[in-house]
Amino acid sequence: MTDPNLQLKNKVIPIKIQSQAIFKDIIGRGPAMQKIFKIVEKVAVSGTTIMLNGETGTGKGLIARAIHLASGSKDKPFVQINCGATPEALLESEFFGYRRGAFTGAVSDKPGKFELAKGGTIFLDEIGDMSADLQVKVLRVLEEGEFERVGGNETIKTDARIIAATHRDLEEEVQKRNFREDLFYRLYVIPIMLPTLKERKSD
């Protein structure tokens, strides 16, 4: 499989960030991570969807936050959710919120992550763990920028930038029909492959 980082060459315009403060919480003095920092500086201002690939523990969440802090929406919300750690039955309401009475225990309206991230960034960690039904609904958000709360009829618009991450090989998951091909291409606008810990021994 072609190194996805090479695909960035003709997609972004190089910029310079005066301060490296956005990387202060990331251990990365070695060449492997310095390369990633340079990519982050280039893609952060684009506002487009970014897909972070890498093994568990490689710092995907920290890189996602760095992208947000380097973007033009740094003063807006940064909202994250781990799709793998959140029970499937709760994930839809966590994404989109719910209306009062939508289910037992829904005693009042509650906004979801996409709504809370308005104007900012939503980080969908371990997106490869989502069910097929939820993949369809996230695809709609990517295509149309809108959704409804669980139990509601009102269409809500969102302009949140999406950063997704996974430790899975989503291309392989598409071939196995575990992940939607159309969602795959919507997410892989700008893919970034994080180096493994073995490649970062100097850190």
GROMACS .gro file of C-alpha atoms in nm:
model
  203
    1MET     CA    1   0.000   0.000   0.000
    2THR     CA    2   0.134   0.342  -0.095
    3ASP     CA    3   0.253   0.557   0.194
    4PRO     CA    4  -0.051   0.785   0.252
    5ASN     CA    5   0.175   1.068   0.367
    6LEU     CA    6   0.308   1.098   0.012
    7GLN     CA    7  -0.042   1.180  -0.108
    8LEU     CA    8  -0.020   1.513   0.074
    9LYS     CA    9   0.239   1.659  -0.161
   10ASN     CA   10  -0.006   1.804  -0.410
   11LYS     CA   11  -0.294   1.865  -0.172
   12VAL     CA   12  -0.164   2.129   0.065
   13ILE     CA   13   0.018   2.459   0.058
   14PRO     CA   14   0.320   2.480   0.291
   15ILE     CA   15   0.283   2.733   0.572
   16LYS     CA   16   0.496   2.833   0.865
   17ILE     CA   17   0.386   2.833   1.227
   18GLN     CA   18   0.589   3.069   1.441
   19SER     CA   19   0.555   2.869   1.760
   20GLN     CA   20   0.594   2.497   1.826
   21ALA     CA   21   0.377   2.530   2.137
   22ILE     CA   22   0.110   2.308   1.982
   23PHE     CA   23   0.349   2.013   2.010
   24LYS     CA   24   0.458   2.079   2.368
   25ASP     CA   25   0.271   1.774   2.505
   26ILE     CA   26   0.407   1.536   2.242
   27ILE     CA   27   0.740   1.356   2.276
   28GLY     CA   28   0.887   1.381   1.930
   29ARG     CA   29   1.243   1.503   1.888
   30GLY     CA   30   1.334   1.219   1.652
   31PRO     CA   31   1.311   1.248   1.271
   32ALA     CA   32   0.999   1.030   1.243
   33MET     CA   33   0.785   1.261   1.456
   34GLN     CA   34   0.947   1.578   1.325
   35LYS     CA   35   0.819   1.472   0.983
   36ILE     CA   36   0.468   1.437   1.127
   37PHE     CA   37   0.490   1.782   1.290
   38LYS     CA   38   0.572   1.936   0.953
   39ILE     CA   39   0.273   1.764   0.795
   40VAL     CA   40   0.046   1.890   1.074
   41GLU     CA   41   0.165   2.245   1.016
   42LYS     CA   42   0.074   2.214   0.648
   43VAL     CA   43  -0.270   2.054   0.678
   44ALA     CA   44  -0.404   2.225   0.990
   45VAL     CA   45  -0.538   2.536   0.816
   46SER     CA   46  -0.705   2.346   0.532
   47GLY     CA   47  -1.020   2.275   0.732
   48THR     CA   48  -1.073   1.945   0.553
   49THR     CA   49  -1.125   1.597   0.694
   50ILE     CA   50  -0.813   1.421   0.822
   51MET     CA   51  -0.761   1.051   0.886
   52LEU     CA   52  -0.498   0.948   1.141
   53ASN     CA   53  -0.367   0.594   1.110
   54GLY     CA   54  -0.146   0.428   1.365
   55GLU     CA   55  -0.105   0.163   1.629
   56THR     CA   56  -0.256   0.207   1.974
   57GLY     CA   57  -0.034   0.434   2.182
   58THR     CA   58   0.121   0.629   1.896
   59GLY     CA   59  -0.042   0.956   2.001
   60LYS     CA   60  -0.332   0.994   1.758
   61GLY     CA   61  -0.534   1.194   2.009
   62LEU     CA   62  -0.246   1.433   2.077
   63ILE     CA   63  -0.189   1.488   1.706
   64ALA     CA   64  -0.560   1.554   1.654
   65ARG     CA   65  -0.554   1.821   1.923
   66ALA     CA   66  -0.239   1.974   1.773
   67ILE     CA   67  -0.413   2.001   1.435
   68HIS     CA   68  -0.703   2.178   1.603
   69LEU     CA   69  -0.475   2.419   1.788
   70ALA     CA   70  -0.292   2.504   1.466
   71SER     CA   71  -0.614   2.567   1.274
   72GLY     CA   72  -0.822   2.878   1.234
   73SER     CA   73  -1.076   2.726   1.474
   74LYS     CA   74  -0.839   2.692   1.768
   75ASP     CA   75  -1.063   2.910   1.986
   76LYS     CA   76  -1.366   2.692   1.910
   77PRO     CA   77  -1.450   2.360   2.080
   78PHE     CA   78  -1.238   2.048   2.043
   79VAL     CA   79  -1.470   1.754   2.113
   80GLN     CA   80  -1.359   1.392   2.111
   81ILE     CA   81  -1.521   1.052   2.147
   82ASN     CA   82  -1.376   0.702   2.139
   83CYS     CA   83  -1.601   0.493   1.917
   84GLY     CA   84  -1.444   0.170   2.043
   85ALA     CA   85  -1.477   0.248   2.413
   86THR     CA   86  -1.836   0.374   2.395
   87PRO     CA   87  -2.110   0.106   2.407
   88GLU     CA   88  -2.276   0.066   2.067
   89ALA     CA   89  -2.622   0.129   2.215
   90LEU     CA   90  -2.511   0.472   2.339
   91LEU     CA   91  -2.291   0.581   2.050
   92GLU     CA   92  -2.566   0.728   1.831
   93SER     CA   93  -2.702   0.946   2.110
   94GLU     CA   94  -2.347   1.048   2.201
   95PHE     CA   95  -2.287   1.155   1.840
   96PHE     CA   96  -2.615   1.330   1.769
   97GLY     CA   97  -2.781   1.394   2.105
   98TYR     CA   98  -3.143   1.311   2.187
   99ARG     CA   99  -3.483   1.461   2.254
  100ARG     CA  100  -3.671   1.432   2.579
  101GLY     CA  101  -3.864   1.104   2.589
  102ALA     CA  102  -3.661   0.942   2.311
  103PHE     CA  103  -3.591   0.648   2.542
  104THR     CA  104  -3.614   0.552   2.908
  105GLY     CA  105  -3.406   0.797   3.109
  106ALA     CA  106  -3.416   1.077   2.852
  107VAL     CA  107  -3.576   1.329   3.087
  108SER     CA  108  -3.453   1.634   2.897
  109ASP     CA  109  -3.303   1.731   2.561
  110LYS     CA  110  -2.930   1.672   2.528
  111PRO     CA  111  -2.698   1.791   2.249
  112GLY     CA  112  -2.456   1.543   2.096
  113LYS     CA  113  -2.087   1.569   2.016
  114PHE     CA  114  -2.143   1.698   1.662
  115GLU     CA  115  -2.362   1.977   1.797
  116LEU     CA  116  -2.120   2.066   2.076
  117ALA     CA  117  -1.833   2.086   1.826
  118LYS     CA  118  -2.003   2.356   1.618
  119GLY     CA  119  -1.742   2.578   1.456
  120GLY     CA  120  -1.460   2.366   1.594
  121THR     CA  121  -1.328   2.013   1.561
  122ILE     CA  122  -1.473   1.671   1.642
  123PHE     CA  123  -1.226   1.387   1.686
  124LEU     CA  124  -1.370   1.041   1.619
  125ASP     CA  125  -1.119   0.800   1.768
  126GLU     CA  126  -1.123   0.432   1.662
  127ILE     CA  127  -1.381   0.502   1.394
  128GLY     CA  128  -1.318   0.157   1.248
  129ASP     CA  129  -1.511   0.006   1.540
  130MET     CA  130  -1.845   0.162   1.439
  131SER     CA  131  -2.139  -0.051   1.331
  132ALA     CA  132  -2.264  -0.048   0.972
  133ASP     CA  133  -2.581   0.141   1.071
  134LEU     CA  134  -2.387   0.418   1.240
  135GLN     CA  135  -2.144   0.440   0.949
  136VAL     CA  136  -2.439   0.539   0.728
  137LYS     CA  137  -2.536   0.821   0.963
  138VAL     CA  138  -2.181   0.954   0.994
  139LEU     CA  139  -2.153   0.941   0.613
  140ARG     CA  140  -2.456   1.169   0.590
  141VAL     CA  141  -2.289   1.420   0.821
  142LEU     CA  142  -1.981   1.419   0.600
  143GLU     CA  143  -2.183   1.453   0.279
  144GLU     CA  144  -2.457   1.693   0.386
  145GLY     CA  145  -2.338   1.844   0.714
  146GLU     CA  146  -2.661   1.767   0.894
  147PHE     CA  147  -2.830   1.519   1.129
  148GLU     CA  148  -3.124   1.477   1.367
  149ARG     CA  149  -3.116   1.407   1.737
  150VAL     CA  150  -3.236   1.064   1.845
  151GLY     CA  151  -3.613   1.089   1.879
  152GLY     CA  152  -3.624   1.427   1.706
  153ASN     CA  153  -3.738   1.555   1.366
  154GLU     CA  154  -3.553   1.885   1.351
  155THR     CA  155  -3.257   1.882   1.114
  156ILE     CA  156  -2.944   2.028   1.275
  157LYS     CA  157  -2.658   2.167   1.071
  158THR     CA  158  -2.295   2.119   1.169
  159ASP     CA  159  -1.979   2.281   1.038
  160ALA     CA  160  -1.740   2.095   1.266
  161ARG     CA  161  -1.420   1.974   1.110
  162ILE     CA  162  -1.384   1.596   1.138
  163ILE     CA  163  -1.060   1.427   1.237
  164ALA     CA  164  -1.088   1.050   1.255
  165ALA     CA  165  -0.844   0.788   1.376
  166THR     CA  166  -0.805   0.413   1.373
  167HIS     CA  167  -0.553   0.140   1.446
  168ARG     CA  168  -0.721  -0.083   1.189
  169ASP     CA  169  -0.635  -0.122   0.822
  170LEU     CA  170  -0.957   0.032   0.690
  171GLU     CA  171  -0.870  -0.053   0.331
  172GLU     CA  172  -0.867  -0.419   0.434
  173GLU     CA  173  -1.188  -0.369   0.632
  174VAL     CA  174  -1.354  -0.229   0.318
  175GLN     CA  175  -1.249  -0.537   0.123
  176LYS     CA  176  -1.397  -0.755   0.398
  177ARG     CA  177  -1.718  -0.546   0.380
  178ASN     CA  178  -1.683  -0.446   0.744
  179PHE     CA  179  -1.646  -0.078   0.654
  180ARG     CA  180  -1.831   0.124   0.391
  181GLU     CA  181  -1.626   0.213   0.086
  182ASP     CA  182  -1.800   0.550   0.038
  183LEU     CA  183  -1.730   0.646   0.400
  184PHE     CA  184  -1.370   0.532   0.360
  185TYR     CA  185  -1.313   0.775   0.072
  186ARG     CA  186  -1.490   1.057   0.257
  187LEU     CA  187  -1.255   1.011   0.553
  188TYR     CA  188  -0.933   0.960   0.359
  189VAL     CA  189  -0.915   1.312   0.217
  190ILE     CA  190  -0.584   1.375   0.394
  191PRO     CA  191  -0.445   1.057   0.552
  192ILE     CA  192  -0.156   1.071   0.797
  193MET     CA  193   0.027   0.756   0.903
  194LEU     CA  194   0.185   0.789   1.248
  195PRO     CA  195   0.515   0.605   1.298
  196THR     CA  196   0.520   0.301   1.521
  197LEU     CA  197   0.694   0.315   1.857
  198LYS     CA  198   0.973   0.100   1.709
  199GLU     CA  199   1.038   0.377   1.456
  200ARG     CA  200   1.068   0.632   1.739
  201LYS     CA  201   1.337   0.471   1.954
  202SER     CA  202   1.524   0.799   1.985
  203ASP     CA  203   1.224   0.944   2.170
   0.00000   0.00000   0.00000
